[in-house]
């Protein structure tokens, strides 16, 4: 019998799709896979750039893709064991402890700051948290507490609790982070407990620039707190503020 020329392009197959359409779909799939891989590589590179122990939220990748795409990428990294999910919408690139031979516990302060960045809040460590962070107390807080200009919130993860308390005033808006930390630590410690040892610790924890800035900014704080910070900057002695 005489053979007939068959036009492949435009000829429907058993699934009703023309060959040209099938080839187009294949190209789209490959293109999508390449784009997805490129995006995932960018996310991973950014995470690696932050270093081990970094805590972040999906919002920190929204310049790369949509919120849903970012979440899907982070979810894949969680399943791959590259990162871990600490609580809803909060992830960590975990550090490994050679001493304990296991993954290190997440840094509560890093968690707090990641959440604050995500919502645009200003936070300040308070109470035992501020004392611990400045080395004025070796006691690990049962709850990590911060003042915030956002709504009061409480977050819990395996091994820790974060409490944000509403305080929208001069101590959360006009002070630099280090000055605010010192102010809150001194308030938690109490005027009667400020001695030469406390002054020495604060001098050690603040560099020259931070001390100069602290004495300038602390004028907005309680008067006795300002006097203590002034003594830290001036290097004065004495057993009480």
Tab-separated table of C-alpha atoms in Angstrom:
chain	number	residue	atom	x	y	z
A	1	UNK	CA	0.000	0.000	0.000
A	2	UNK	CA	1.057	3.560	-0.570
A	3	UNK	CA	2.491	5.208	2.523
A	4	UNK	CA	1.152	8.583	3.473
A	5	UNK	CA	3.271	11.410	4.937
A	6	UNK	CA	2.293	12.130	8.498
A	7	UNK	CA	2.563	15.658	9.863
A	8	UNK	CA	3.795	15.154	13.402
A	9	UNK	CA	3.228	18.740	14.401
A	10	UNK	CA	-0.427	19.184	15.063
A	11	UNK	CA	-1.212	15.443	15.116
A	12	UNK	CA	-3.142	14.521	18.276
A	13	UNK	CA	-1.988	11.467	20.209
A	14	UNK	CA	-4.053	9.054	22.267
A	15	UNK	CA	-4.233	11.613	25.071
A	16	UNK	CA	-5.553	14.290	22.742
A	17	UNK	CA	-2.389	16.410	22.867
A	18	UNK	CA	-0.418	17.338	19.803
A	19	UNK	CA	3.285	16.582	19.755
A	20	UNK	CA	4.102	20.272	19.680
A	21	UNK	CA	1.976	20.783	22.773
A	22	UNK	CA	3.688	17.891	24.535
A	23	UNK	CA	7.095	19.312	23.706
A	24	UNK	CA	5.962	22.704	25.000
A	25	UNK	CA	4.812	21.158	28.273
A	26	UNK	CA	8.125	19.333	28.655
A	27	UNK	CA	10.014	22.569	28.048
A	28	UNK	CA	7.850	24.366	30.630
A	29	UNK	CA	8.440	21.611	33.181
A	30	UNK	CA	12.190	21.720	32.624
A	31	UNK	CA	12.190	25.506	32.799
A	32	UNK	CA	10.145	25.438	35.996
A	33	UNK	CA	12.455	22.854	37.537
A	34	UNK	CA	15.496	24.948	36.682
A	35	UNK	CA	13.900	28.089	38.121
A	36	UNK	CA	12.887	26.213	41.271
A	37	UNK	CA	16.389	24.807	41.640
A	38	UNK	CA	17.896	28.241	41.121
A	39	UNK	CA	15.614	29.714	43.777
A	40	UNK	CA	16.390	26.893	46.227
A	41	UNK	CA	20.110	27.458	45.663
A	42	UNK	CA	19.676	31.166	46.474
A	43	UNK	CA	17.757	30.382	49.655
A	44	UNK	CA	20.385	27.872	50.746
A	45	UNK	CA	23.213	30.282	49.949
A	46	UNK	CA	21.575	32.985	52.067
A	47	UNK	CA	21.099	30.559	54.956
A	48	UNK	CA	24.710	29.416	54.731
A	49	UNK	CA	25.796	33.050	54.666
A	50	UNK	CA	24.067	33.663	57.980
A	51	UNK	CA	26.111	30.890	59.592
A	52	UNK	CA	25.300	28.082	61.995
A	53	UNK	CA	22.859	29.010	64.739
A	54	UNK	CA	21.055	31.584	62.580
A	55	UNK	CA	17.306	31.880	63.128
A	56	UNK	CA	15.030	33.252	60.419
A	57	UNK	CA	11.478	33.454	59.088
A	58	UNK	CA	10.054	33.163	55.546
A	59	UNK	CA	9.776	36.958	55.287
A	60	UNK	CA	13.549	37.204	55.020
A	61	UNK	CA	13.399	35.548	51.588
A	62	UNK	CA	10.436	37.355	50.048
A	63	UNK	CA	12.740	39.333	47.770
A	64	UNK	CA	13.467	36.019	46.036
A	65	UNK	CA	9.973	34.568	45.555
A	66	UNK	CA	6.399	34.510	46.803
A	67	UNK	CA	5.522	33.602	50.380
A	68	UNK	CA	4.122	30.192	49.384
A	69	UNK	CA	7.192	29.355	47.311
A	70	UNK	CA	9.494	30.333	50.156
A	71	UNK	CA	7.577	28.196	52.642
A	72	UNK	CA	7.692	25.195	50.308
A	73	UNK	CA	11.441	25.591	49.858
A	74	UNK	CA	12.033	25.872	53.613
A	75	UNK	CA	9.804	22.853	54.199
A	76	UNK	CA	11.937	20.802	51.808
A	77	UNK	CA	15.084	21.881	53.641
A	78	UNK	CA	13.489	20.817	56.929
A	79	UNK	CA	12.674	17.376	55.522
A	80	UNK	CA	16.214	17.120	54.155
A	81	UNK	CA	17.606	17.816	57.632
A	82	UNK	CA	19.411	20.978	56.528
A	83	UNK	CA	17.423	23.297	58.803
A	84	UNK	CA	14.973	22.719	61.619
A	85	UNK	CA	11.599	24.244	62.368
A	86	UNK	CA	11.524	25.659	65.900
A	87	UNK	CA	7.926	26.859	65.892
A	88	UNK	CA	5.408	27.989	63.347
A	89	UNK	CA	7.138	30.229	60.816
A	90	UNK	CA	10.484	30.208	62.638
A	91	UNK	CA	13.453	28.142	61.424
A	92	UNK	CA	17.073	27.595	62.422
A	93	UNK	CA	20.270	26.580	60.664
A	94	UNK	CA	21.460	24.507	63.631
A	95	UNK	CA	24.938	24.430	65.079
A	96	UNK	CA	26.518	21.186	66.205
A	97	UNK	CA	28.023	20.711	69.662
A	98	UNK	CA	31.187	18.636	69.534
A	99	UNK	CA	31.183	18.380	73.325
A	100	UNK	CA	27.662	16.992	73.528
A	101	UNK	CA	27.927	15.267	70.151
A	102	UNK	CA	24.504	16.534	69.135
A	103	UNK	CA	22.797	19.612	67.732
A	104	UNK	CA	23.101	22.650	69.991
A	105	UNK	CA	20.035	24.192	71.581
A	106	UNK	CA	18.718	27.224	69.683
A	107	UNK	CA	19.619	30.698	70.916
A	108	UNK	CA	16.505	32.206	72.582
A	109	UNK	CA	17.669	35.748	71.808
A	110	UNK	CA	18.070	34.845	68.133
A	111	UNK	CA	14.532	33.454	68.147
A	112	UNK	CA	13.182	36.616	69.754
A	113	UNK	CA	14.933	38.873	67.264
A	114	UNK	CA	13.841	36.819	64.263
A	115	UNK	CA	10.221	37.118	65.389
A	116	UNK	CA	10.643	40.851	66.012
A	117	UNK	CA	12.154	41.376	62.540
A	118	UNK	CA	9.292	39.483	60.975
A	119	UNK	CA	6.713	41.812	62.534
A	120	UNK	CA	8.697	45.045	62.596
A	121	UNK	CA	8.752	45.212	66.401
A	122	UNK	CA	11.415	46.756	68.611
A	123	UNK	CA	12.292	44.514	71.548
A	124	UNK	CA	14.445	44.949	74.654
A	125	UNK	CA	15.569	42.142	76.992
A	126	UNK	CA	14.157	42.644	80.489
A	127	UNK	CA	14.437	41.153	83.967
A	128	UNK	CA	16.575	38.032	84.355
A	129	UNK	CA	17.042	37.905	80.599
A	130	UNK	CA	18.910	41.218	80.549
A	131	UNK	CA	21.029	40.247	83.573
A	132	UNK	CA	22.002	36.949	81.934
A	133	UNK	CA	22.892	38.570	78.627
A	134	UNK	CA	25.208	41.103	80.301
A	135	UNK	CA	26.900	38.503	82.488
A	136	UNK	CA	25.473	39.982	85.694
A	137	UNK	CA	23.772	36.671	86.427
A	138	UNK	CA	24.765	33.112	85.595
A	139	UNK	CA	21.235	31.847	86.114
A	140	UNK	CA	19.598	30.732	82.883
A	141	UNK	CA	16.112	32.318	82.735
A	142	UNK	CA	13.180	29.946	82.918
A	143	UNK	CA	11.430	32.314	80.505
A	144	UNK	CA	13.104	34.737	78.142
A	145	UNK	CA	11.324	38.048	78.635
A	146	UNK	CA	11.421	41.168	76.476
A	147	UNK	CA	9.657	44.493	76.355
A	148	UNK	CA	8.154	45.188	72.942
A	149	UNK	CA	6.337	47.965	71.124
A	150	UNK	CA	4.146	45.258	69.590
A	151	UNK	CA	1.262	43.328	71.168
A	152	UNK	CA	1.883	41.025	74.150
A	153	UNK	CA	2.815	37.560	72.933
A	154	UNK	CA	4.017	34.219	74.238
A	155	UNK	CA	5.920	31.656	72.192
A	156	UNK	CA	7.003	28.175	73.197
A	157	UNK	CA	9.383	25.703	71.582
A	158	UNK	CA	11.070	22.530	72.742
A	159	UNK	CA	13.212	23.686	75.650
A	160	UNK	CA	12.215	27.325	75.903
A	161	UNK	CA	9.571	30.007	76.358
A	162	UNK	CA	9.579	33.561	75.046
A	163	UNK	CA	7.370	36.274	76.534
A	164	UNK	CA	6.926	39.687	74.918
A	165	UNK	CA	5.398	42.390	77.102
A	166	UNK	CA	3.936	45.548	75.674
A	167	UNK	CA	5.849	48.706	76.552
A	168	UNK	CA	5.731	51.488	73.996
A	169	UNK	CA	7.707	54.293	75.588
A	170	UNK	CA	11.032	56.111	75.454
A	171	UNK	CA	12.913	53.050	76.678
A	172	UNK	CA	11.947	51.031	73.599
A	173	UNK	CA	12.239	53.774	71.013
A	174	UNK	CA	15.018	56.299	71.757
A	175	UNK	CA	17.715	54.043	73.202
A	176	UNK	CA	20.183	52.000	71.206
A	177	UNK	CA	19.954	48.217	71.804
A	178	UNK	CA	23.040	48.070	74.060
A	179	UNK	CA	22.021	51.092	76.146
A	180	UNK	CA	18.511	49.707	76.527
A	181	UNK	CA	19.942	46.355	77.634
A	182	UNK	CA	22.054	48.043	80.327
A	183	UNK	CA	19.124	50.139	81.542
A	184	UNK	CA	16.855	47.114	81.900
A	185	UNK	CA	19.576	45.067	83.592
A	186	UNK	CA	20.201	47.782	86.176
A	187	UNK	CA	16.485	48.079	86.887
A	188	UNK	CA	16.214	44.316	87.329
A	189	UNK	CA	19.268	44.293	89.600
A	190	UNK	CA	18.120	47.183	91.767
A	191	UNK	CA	20.019	50.265	92.914
A	192	UNK	CA	21.035	48.703	96.227
A	193	UNK	CA	22.861	45.860	94.463
A	194	UNK	CA	25.077	48.022	92.252
A	195	UNK	CA	28.674	47.725	93.470
A	196	UNK	CA	32.196	47.856	92.061
A	197	UNK	CA	31.877	44.354	90.635
A	198	UNK	CA	28.775	45.346	88.666
A	199	UNK	CA	30.511	48.473	87.372
A	200	UNK	CA	33.514	46.409	86.308
A	201	UNK	CA	31.329	43.912	84.430
A	202	UNK	CA	29.537	46.721	82.591
A	203	UNK	CA	32.831	48.375	81.645
A	204	UNK	CA	34.023	45.052	80.279
A	205	UNK	CA	30.822	44.430	78.305
A	206	UNK	CA	30.675	47.885	76.702
A	207	UNK	CA	33.363	49.159	74.363
A	208	UNK	CA	34.421	52.817	74.402
A	209	UNK	CA	31.917	53.857	71.747
A	210	UNK	CA	29.049	52.053	73.477
A	211	UNK	CA	29.927	53.644	76.835
A	212	UNK	CA	29.969	57.113	75.312
A	213	UNK	CA	26.649	56.510	73.598
A	214	UNK	CA	25.121	55.012	76.745
A	215	UNK	CA	25.881	58.031	78.924
A	216	UNK	CA	24.408	60.319	76.263
A	217	UNK	CA	21.224	58.283	75.810
A	218	UNK	CA	20.672	57.324	79.461
A	219	UNK	CA	19.576	60.843	80.274
A	220	UNK	CA	16.113	59.624	79.224
A	221	UNK	CA	16.213	56.845	81.827
A	222	UNK	CA	15.537	56.919	85.575
A	223	UNK	CA	17.945	59.322	87.330
A	224	UNK	CA	19.783	56.726	89.438
A	225	UNK	CA	20.260	54.499	86.380
A	226	UNK	CA	21.774	57.445	84.537
A	227	UNK	CA	24.169	58.102	87.413
A	228	UNK	CA	25.334	54.475	87.395
A	229	UNK	CA	25.953	54.559	83.638
A	230	UNK	CA	27.786	57.865	84.008
A	231	UNK	CA	30.072	56.243	86.582
A	232	UNK	CA	30.677	53.293	84.261
A	233	UNK	CA	31.724	55.686	81.526
A	234	UNK	CA	33.818	57.863	83.830
A	235	UNK	CA	35.397	54.821	85.523
A	236	UNK	CA	34.458	56.089	88.991
A	237	UNK	CA	34.546	53.766	91.980
A	238	UNK	CA	32.280	53.521	94.976
A	239	UNK	CA	30.053	50.814	96.326
A	240	UNK	CA	26.674	52.305	95.433
A	241	UNK	CA	25.107	54.500	92.801
